[in-house]
Tab-separated table of C-alpha atoms in Angstrom:
chain	number	residue	atom	x	y	z
A	64	ALA	CA	32.994	-42.985	-4.817
A	65	VAL	CA	36.950	-41.427	-4.809
A	66	THR	CA	37.400	-40.498	-1.264
A	67	LYS	CA	41.392	-39.616	-1.413
A	68	THR	CA	41.809	-36.537	0.904
A	69	VAL	CA	38.133	-37.360	2.563
A	70	ASP	CA	37.962	-37.903	6.074
A	71	ALA	CA	37.029	-41.297	7.536
A	72	GLY	CA	34.371	-39.794	9.306
A	73	ILE	CA	32.952	-38.620	6.282
A	74	ILE	CA	33.156	-41.381	4.592
A	75	ASN	CA	31.278	-43.444	6.819
A	76	GLU	CA	28.840	-40.902	6.655
A	77	ALA	CA	28.685	-41.532	2.547
A	78	ILE	CA	28.561	-45.525	3.502
A	79	LYS	CA	25.270	-45.081	6.003
A	80	LEU	CA	24.059	-43.672	2.612
A	81	GLY	CA	24.480	-46.431	0.208
A	82	ILE	CA	27.851	-45.869	-1.112
A	83	ASN	CA	29.486	-49.082	-1.052
A	84	HIS	CA	33.071	-48.687	-3.129
A	85	ILE	CA	35.948	-46.479	-2.520
A	86	GLY	CA	39.011	-45.181	-4.076
A	87	GLU	CA	42.232	-44.293	-2.912
A	88	ASN	CA	44.901	-43.193	-4.698
A	89	LYS	CA	48.049	-43.826	-2.041
A	90	VAL	CA	48.709	-46.383	-0.141
A	91	GLN	CA	49.427	-44.543	3.182
A	92	GLU	CA	46.337	-42.470	3.185
A	93	ILE	CA	44.726	-46.758	2.808
A	94	ILE	CA	47.116	-47.862	6.357
A	95	GLN	CA	45.344	-44.454	7.635
A	96	LYS	CA	42.129	-44.383	6.802
A	97	TYR	CA	41.348	-48.587	6.845
A	98	ASP	CA	40.494	-49.178	10.357
A	99	LEU	CA	38.477	-46.143	10.922
A	100	ILE	CA	36.289	-47.110	8.304
A	101	ASP	CA	33.265	-49.230	8.799
A	102	ARG	CA	33.946	-52.253	7.285
A	103	THR	CA	30.326	-54.287	8.322
A	104	GLN	CA	28.384	-52.728	5.550
A	105	GLY	CA	30.766	-54.551	2.850
A	106	VAL	CA	32.767	-52.113	1.491
A	107	LYS	CA	35.259	-52.029	-1.320
A	108	TRP	CA	38.363	-50.566	-1.832
A	109	HIS	CA	39.896	-49.568	-4.605
A	110	LEU	CA	43.557	-48.622	-5.571
A	111	ILE	CA	43.094	-45.850	-8.069
A	112	GLY	CA	46.605	-44.780	-8.246
A	113	HIS	CA	50.375	-45.551	-9.082
A	114	LEU	CA	51.210	-48.396	-6.616
A	115	GLN	CA	55.254	-49.235	-6.151
A	116	THR	CA	56.109	-52.190	-5.847
A	117	ASN	CA	57.549	-52.645	-2.651
A	118	LYS	CA	54.052	-51.211	-1.185
A	119	VAL	CA	52.170	-53.819	-2.723
A	120	LYS	CA	52.822	-55.696	1.353
A	121	TYR	CA	50.880	-52.880	2.794
A	122	ILE	CA	47.667	-53.120	0.987
A	123	VAL	CA	47.163	-56.079	-0.923
A	124	ASP	CA	44.814	-57.617	1.852
A	125	LYS	CA	43.119	-54.453	2.298
A	126	VAL	CA	42.135	-53.542	-1.043
A	127	ASP	CA	39.616	-55.667	-3.351
A	128	LEU	CA	41.076	-53.961	-6.439
A	129	ILE	CA	44.412	-52.375	-7.772
A	130	HIS	CA	43.552	-50.277	-10.389
A	131	SER	CA	47.081	-49.854	-11.970
A	132	ILE	CA	49.153	-52.949	-12.728
A	133	ASP	CA	51.612	-51.660	-14.720
A	134	SER	CA	54.646	-53.569	-15.464
A	135	VAL	CA	55.077	-57.585	-14.828
A	136	LYS	CA	57.724	-57.126	-11.704
A	137	LEU	CA	54.434	-55.359	-10.140
A	138	ALA	CA	52.737	-58.279	-10.628
A	139	MET	CA	54.512	-60.962	-9.710
A	140	GLU	CA	54.804	-59.076	-6.233
A	141	VAL	CA	50.981	-58.910	-6.452
A	142	ASN	CA	50.538	-62.286	-7.193
A	143	LYS	CA	53.792	-63.791	-4.655
A	144	ARG	CA	51.631	-61.190	-2.030
A	145	ALA	CA	48.721	-62.441	-2.652
A	146	GLU	CA	49.677	-66.153	-2.686
A	147	LYS	CA	50.613	-65.939	1.139
A	148	ILE	CA	46.904	-64.603	2.511
A	149	ASN	CA	45.330	-67.425	0.060
A	150	LYS	CA	43.854	-64.260	-1.772
A	151	ILE	CA	43.052	-63.803	-6.000
A	152	MET	CA	43.793	-60.066	-6.270
A	153	GLU	CA	41.620	-58.791	-8.907
A	154	VAL	CA	43.655	-56.023	-10.874
A	155	LEU	CA	43.322	-53.558	-14.065
A	156	ILE	CA	46.568	-53.237	-16.567
A	157	GLN	CA	47.090	-49.372	-16.632
A	158	VAL	CA	47.553	-48.585	-20.485
A	159	ASN	CA	49.161	-45.445	-21.694
A	160	VAL	CA	47.260	-45.201	-24.682
A	161	ALA	CA	48.275	-41.606	-25.469
A	162	GLY	CA	51.388	-42.338	-25.230
A	163	GLU	CA	52.287	-39.491	-23.091
A	164	GLU	CA	56.173	-39.717	-21.194
A	165	SER	CA	54.412	-37.745	-18.060
A	166	LYS	CA	52.074	-40.935	-17.349
A	167	PHE	CA	52.240	-44.532	-16.054
A	168	GLY	CA	51.043	-47.365	-18.199
A	169	ILE	CA	52.120	-49.920	-20.628
A	170	SER	CA	51.993	-49.659	-24.541
A	171	VAL	CA	48.705	-50.612	-26.563
A	172	GLU	CA	51.642	-52.530	-28.757
A	173	GLN	CA	52.548	-54.549	-25.402
A	174	CYS	CA	48.908	-54.836	-24.067
A	175	ASP	CA	48.393	-57.984	-25.832
A	176	GLU	CA	51.432	-59.913	-24.511
A	177	PHE	CA	51.567	-58.257	-21.074
A	178	VAL	CA	48.228	-59.844	-20.479
A	179	LYS	CA	49.150	-63.040	-21.669
A	180	GLU	CA	51.777	-63.245	-19.499
A	181	ILE	CA	50.300	-61.921	-16.171
A	182	SER	CA	46.759	-64.492	-16.634
A	183	ARG	CA	49.472	-67.110	-15.653
A	184	LEU	CA	49.629	-65.571	-12.171
A	185	PRO	CA	47.607	-68.139	-10.194
A	186	ASN	CA	46.860	-65.486	-7.227
A	187	ILE	CA	45.625	-62.153	-9.863
A	188	ARG	CA	43.158	-62.242	-12.006
A	189	VAL	CA	42.420	-59.487	-14.633
A	190	LYS	CA	39.215	-57.872	-14.589
A	191	GLY	CA	39.736	-55.026	-17.179
A	192	LEU	CA	42.187	-52.288	-18.494
A	193	MET	CA	42.640	-48.190	-17.634
A	194	THR	CA	44.000	-45.632	-19.239
A	195	ILE	CA	44.181	-42.033	-18.228
A	196	ALA	CA	43.419	-39.926	-21.247
A	197	PRO	CA	45.581	-36.217	-21.467
A	198	TYR	CA	43.776	-33.168	-19.726
A	199	THR	CA	41.885	-31.354	-22.086
A	200	GLN	CA	38.810	-28.923	-21.437
A	201	ASP	CA	36.877	-30.477	-24.228
A	202	PRO	CA	35.326	-33.653	-23.760
A	203	GLU	CA	35.482	-34.319	-27.515
A	204	GLU	CA	39.529	-34.775	-28.023
A	205	VAL	CA	39.383	-37.736	-25.051
A	206	ARG	CA	37.071	-39.763	-26.556
A	207	PRO	CA	39.027	-41.087	-29.050
A	208	TYR	CA	41.534	-42.295	-26.417
A	209	PHE	CA	38.664	-44.478	-25.058
A	210	ARG	CA	37.550	-45.498	-27.738
A	211	LYS	CA	40.772	-46.874	-28.522
A	212	LEU	CA	40.746	-48.867	-25.013
A	213	LYS	CA	37.412	-50.321	-25.806
A	214	ASP	CA	37.993	-51.292	-28.520
A	215	LEU	CA	41.764	-53.329	-27.305
A	216	SER	CA	39.885	-54.411	-24.717
A	217	ILE	CA	37.096	-56.361	-26.394
A	218	ASP	CA	40.105	-57.593	-29.046
A	219	ILE	CA	42.254	-58.824	-25.441
A	220	LYS	CA	38.893	-60.161	-23.863
A	221	GLN	CA	37.870	-62.423	-26.812
A	222	LYS	CA	41.315	-64.001	-27.508
A	223	LYS	CA	41.518	-64.674	-23.450
A	224	TYR	CA	37.922	-66.576	-23.705
A	225	ASP	CA	39.025	-68.523	-26.257
A	226	LEU	CA	42.595	-69.520	-24.457
A	227	ALA	CA	40.180	-70.240	-21.043
A	228	GLU	CA	37.830	-72.570	-22.457
A	229	LYS	CA	40.598	-75.172	-23.967
A	230	ILE	CA	42.459	-74.850	-21.064
A	231	TYR	CA	39.416	-75.282	-18.635
A	232	LEU	CA	37.955	-78.759	-21.485
A	233	GLU	CA	41.842	-79.696	-20.825
A	234	LEU	CA	41.755	-79.295	-17.047
A	235	LEU	CA	38.384	-81.591	-17.141
A	236	GLU	CA	39.766	-84.246	-18.701
A	237	ASN	CA	42.330	-84.794	-15.923
A	238	LYS	CA	42.115	-86.793	-13.018
A	239	PHE	CA	41.278	-84.809	-10.553
A	240	ASN	CA	38.487	-85.204	-7.663
A	241	ASP	CA	35.042	-84.003	-8.147
A	242	ASP	CA	35.126	-81.272	-5.968
A	243	ILE	CA	38.071	-79.123	-7.995
A	244	LYS	CA	36.198	-80.641	-10.944
A	245	ASP	CA	32.744	-78.545	-9.701
A	246	TYR	CA	35.218	-75.800	-9.350
A	247	LEU	CA	36.118	-75.814	-12.931
A	248	LYS	CA	33.079	-76.266	-14.431
A	249	LEU	CA	31.596	-73.486	-12.112
A	250	ASP	CA	34.326	-71.014	-14.077
A	251	LEU	CA	33.664	-72.488	-17.340
A	252	GLY	CA	29.983	-72.120	-16.942
A	253	TYR	CA	30.619	-68.199	-16.117
A	254	LEU	CA	32.802	-68.160	-19.071
A	255	TYR	CA	29.696	-69.241	-21.396
A	256	LEU	CA	27.660	-67.121	-19.796
A	257	GLU	CA	29.598	-63.981	-20.156
A	258	THR	CA	30.251	-65.474	-23.949
A	259	GLN	CA	26.212	-65.919	-24.331
A	260	LYS	CA	27.000	-69.228	-25.122
A	261	TYR	CA	23.755	-69.778	-22.987
A	262	ASN	CA	23.621	-73.576	-24.165
A	263	ARG	CA	26.900	-74.706	-23.180
A	264	ALA	CA	26.195	-72.703	-19.787
A	265	THR	CA	23.159	-75.029	-19.205
A	266	LYS	CA	24.944	-77.879	-19.879
A	267	ILE	CA	27.803	-77.565	-17.770
A	268	LEU	CA	26.303	-75.601	-15.033
A	269	SER	CA	23.456	-78.415	-14.469
A	270	GLN	CA	26.653	-81.065	-13.987
A	271	ILE	CA	27.966	-79.380	-10.637
A	272	LYS	CA	26.444	-81.820	-7.809
A	273	THR	CA	29.139	-80.533	-4.800
A	274	THR	CA	27.434	-79.744	-1.692
A	275	ASP	CA	29.475	-77.080	-0.553
A	276	TYR	CA	27.460	-74.092	-0.422
A	277	LYS	CA	29.276	-71.875	-1.903
A	278	ILE	CA	29.682	-73.416	-4.994
A	279	ILE	CA	26.216	-74.979	-5.390
A	280	SER	CA	24.611	-71.630	-4.718
A	281	ARG	CA	26.526	-69.683	-7.127
A	282	ALA	CA	26.176	-72.514	-9.773
A	283	GLU	CA	22.137	-72.167	-8.900
A	284	TYR	CA	22.388	-68.497	-9.661
A	285	LEU	CA	24.256	-68.564	-12.679
A	286	LEU	CA	22.154	-71.622	-14.310
A	287	GLY	CA	18.942	-69.671	-13.691
A	288	LEU	CA	20.646	-66.795	-15.075
A	289	SER	CA	21.364	-68.735	-18.582
A	290	TYR	CA	17.954	-69.906	-18.749
A	291	TYR	CA	16.872	-66.553	-18.630
A	292	CYS	CA	19.507	-65.161	-20.883
A	293	SER	CA	18.492	-67.888	-23.602
A	294	ASN	CA	14.948	-66.820	-22.936
A	295	ARG	CA	13.601	-69.737	-21.433
A	296	TYR	CA	12.041	-68.466	-18.307
A	297	ALA	CA	10.027	-71.660	-17.465
A	298	GLU	CA	12.753	-73.168	-16.022
A	299	SER	CA	14.595	-69.811	-14.877
A	300	VAL	CA	11.790	-69.129	-12.531
A	301	LYS	CA	11.875	-72.601	-11.367
A	302	ILE	CA	15.459	-72.649	-10.682
A	303	PHE	CA	15.144	-69.501	-8.776
A	304	THR	CA	12.470	-70.348	-6.966
A	305	ARG	CA	14.349	-73.462	-5.834
A	306	PHE	CA	16.880	-71.153	-4.081
A	307	ILE	CA	14.646	-68.957	-2.549
A	308	ASN	CA	13.302	-71.646	-0.812
A	309	LYS	CA	16.796	-73.164	-0.086
A	310	HIS	CA	17.932	-69.789	1.238
A	311	ASP	CA	17.099	-67.214	3.578
A	312	GLN	CA	17.210	-62.992	2.570
A	313	LYS	CA	20.988	-62.242	4.254
A	314	THR	CA	21.937	-65.215	1.771
A	315	ASN	CA	24.535	-64.147	-0.365
A	316	LEU	CA	23.033	-63.684	-4.256
A	317	TYR	CA	19.387	-63.412	-2.449
A	318	ASP	CA	18.136	-59.854	-3.791
A	319	ASP	CA	20.215	-61.014	-7.024
A	320	VAL	CA	18.027	-64.439	-7.726
A	321	SER	CA	15.010	-62.279	-6.390
A	322	TYR	CA	15.160	-59.755	-8.810
A	323	TRP	CA	15.966	-62.424	-11.944
A	324	LEU	CA	12.945	-64.167	-11.094
A	325	GLY	CA	10.563	-60.639	-11.051
A	326	LEU	CA	11.961	-59.869	-14.462
A	327	SER	CA	11.431	-63.732	-15.435
A	328	TYR	CA	7.656	-63.998	-13.631
A	329	MET	CA	6.964	-60.465	-15.753
A	330	ASN	CA	8.157	-62.253	-19.252
A	331	LEU	CA	5.405	-65.105	-18.630
A	332	ASP	CA	2.876	-62.363	-18.025
A	333	LYS	CA	2.442	-63.706	-14.536
A	334	TYR	CA	2.841	-60.149	-13.279
A	335	GLN	CA	1.094	-60.779	-9.914
A	336	GLU	CA	3.995	-62.682	-9.154
A	337	ALA	CA	6.842	-60.454	-10.061
A	338	ILE	CA	4.632	-57.299	-8.059
A	339	ALA	CA	5.088	-59.409	-4.976
A	340	ILE	CA	8.779	-59.993	-5.546
A	341	LEU	CA	10.036	-56.541	-6.920
A	342	LYS	CA	8.085	-54.660	-4.371
A	343	ASN	CA	9.909	-56.422	-2.102
A	344	LEU	CA	12.984	-55.560	-3.690
A	345	VAL	CA	11.862	-51.844	-3.706
A	346	ASP	CA	11.083	-52.032	-0.305
A	347	LYS	CA	15.150	-52.672	0.549
A	348	LYS	CA	16.560	-49.805	-0.170
A	349	SER	CA	20.076	-50.496	0.123
A	350	SER	CA	20.220	-53.313	-2.315
A	351	ILE	CA	21.573	-52.195	-5.698
A	352	TYR	CA	18.377	-53.791	-7.058
A	353	ALA	CA	15.995	-51.399	-5.674
A	354	GLN	CA	15.949	-48.638	-8.508
A	355	PRO	CA	15.982	-51.150	-11.584
A	356	ALA	CA	13.156	-53.039	-9.594
A	357	GLU	CA	11.360	-49.894	-8.757
A	358	PHE	CA	11.478	-49.667	-12.466
A	359	PHE	CA	10.003	-52.774	-13.334
A	360	LEU	CA	7.687	-52.739	-11.029
A	361	ALA	CA	6.122	-49.865	-13.060
A	362	LYS	CA	5.756	-52.147	-15.491
A	363	CYS	CA	4.208	-54.767	-14.424
A	364	TYR	CA	1.673	-52.194	-12.869
A	365	LEU	CA	0.952	-51.045	-16.536
A	366	ASN	CA	0.886	-54.178	-18.337
A	367	ILE	CA	-2.304	-54.825	-15.834
A	368	LYS	CA	-3.803	-51.638	-16.603
A	369	GLU	CA	-3.239	-49.555	-12.834
A	370	TYR	CA	-2.491	-46.854	-14.712
A	371	GLU	CA	-2.303	-44.556	-11.770
A	372	LEU	CA	-0.018	-46.943	-9.721
A	373	ALA	CA	2.354	-47.220	-12.699
A	374	LYS	CA	2.152	-43.329	-12.687
A	375	ASN	CA	3.276	-43.150	-8.786
A	376	VAL	CA	6.098	-45.338	-9.080
A	377	LEU	CA	7.716	-43.726	-12.044
A	378	ASN	CA	7.142	-40.726	-10.778
A	379	ARG	CA	8.789	-41.232	-7.078
A	380	LEU	CA	11.679	-43.069	-9.380
A	381	LEU	CA	12.236	-39.924	-11.579
A	382	ASP	CA	12.998	-38.224	-8.274
A	383	LYS	CA	15.740	-40.533	-7.640
A	384	VAL	CA	17.825	-40.745	-11.000
A	385	LYS	CA	20.364	-38.434	-12.144
A	386	ASN	CA	21.341	-40.623	-15.434
A	387	GLU	CA	19.619	-39.484	-18.731
A	388	ASP	CA	19.537	-42.830	-20.575
A	389	ILE	CA	17.068	-44.526	-17.162
A	390	MET	CA	14.973	-40.960	-17.328
A	391	ALA	CA	14.224	-41.273	-21.095
A	392	ASP	CA	12.917	-44.255	-20.359
A	393	ILE	CA	10.934	-43.243	-17.494
A	394	TYR	CA	9.638	-40.737	-19.290
A	395	TYR	CA	8.491	-43.020	-22.183
A	396	GLU	CA	6.918	-45.023	-19.885
A	397	LEU	CA	5.046	-42.352	-18.024
A	398	GLY	CA	3.560	-41.498	-21.436
A	399	GLN	CA	2.419	-45.011	-21.819
A	400	CYS	CA	0.465	-44.193	-19.144
A	401	TYR	CA	-1.206	-41.221	-19.853
A	402	LYS	CA	-1.717	-42.753	-23.625
A	403	PHE	CA	-3.658	-45.565	-21.995
A	404	SER	CA	-4.893	-43.427	-19.530
A	405	CYS	CA	-6.688	-41.481	-22.420
A	406	GLU	CA	-4.791	-38.520	-21.183
A	407	TYR	CA	-3.236	-37.972	-24.863
A	408	SER	CA	-1.961	-34.349	-24.824
A	409	ILE	CA	-0.013	-35.176	-21.284
A	410	ALA	CA	1.025	-38.187	-23.010
A	411	GLU	CA	2.626	-36.197	-25.744
A	412	GLN	CA	4.624	-34.302	-23.520
A	413	TYR	CA	6.647	-37.141	-22.247
A	414	PHE	CA	7.012	-38.656	-25.241
A	415	GLU	CA	8.990	-35.220	-26.296
A	416	LYS	CA	10.881	-35.596	-23.321
A	417	ASN	CA	12.090	-39.690	-24.169
A	418	VAL	CA	13.749	-37.904	-27.692
């Protein structure tokens, strides 16, 4: 949620209701609000406005993502300040796609080389691109700018992945100790997963043998996800179940693993096992997986012919969601429920809403 000009008390109320990302556009506001905001809920801070080089030192220890890197000078200052506190600072590069003189950002033509240059900075991680489109009353007029940014992002991302894979493989040939190599393997496994090279991902992630808790838990999660994405559901169940048995529910990634374990069981037609896991996630209302778990819980009920249970879950979910695509999926599943219940006229109504 963008919280610029919003009082700290109101932001804290929003956090209680589940908001866990807040965005401020001025350094001064971040400084004023930072100690007043409840940080026990894992809130992530975003700087979404222009950042001057001389103000980096005030926020680099506070924010989780800087949305407006637009010069090498600024990137180097962020890297320097992040290095001092042993932090990897995640950033977005601001691109002036429309070429407006009134807006900050690098040009489209500069973007490729700019990404390459600042990606070499060890304490910066480029997470993507950002642009501010021209102001207009008609949304259709700004779509070309966002499409151009997306195309640019895809092109740069692929070049970046190819270069990153080459660098990781070269580093793994060096005589580093096993702990460093396991870090490299984890990053390389994630890279393969992102680029849908699932067999390579499972191979490299299976090689990680460290006793470092953070590394091995992350590796197990990514390994299970790699098996899942390659439709090897029996293997993903094995990996995810091992994770669940080793860790308690407060463990980082526990909800992530539970969600994908539930879906793995569902894809194996083991619906009762899936239902037990997904219901537990639905009950954890603060979990980001609560609503998607609820949707797949309904699909499980549908598959075991518990149509009334499926209807109840879907109608309850329909009251919560606002996204039109998700609503369309819910309408379709409700249509299926009524069709299999032989209530064809009602089913037809939901199928029409799906269209």
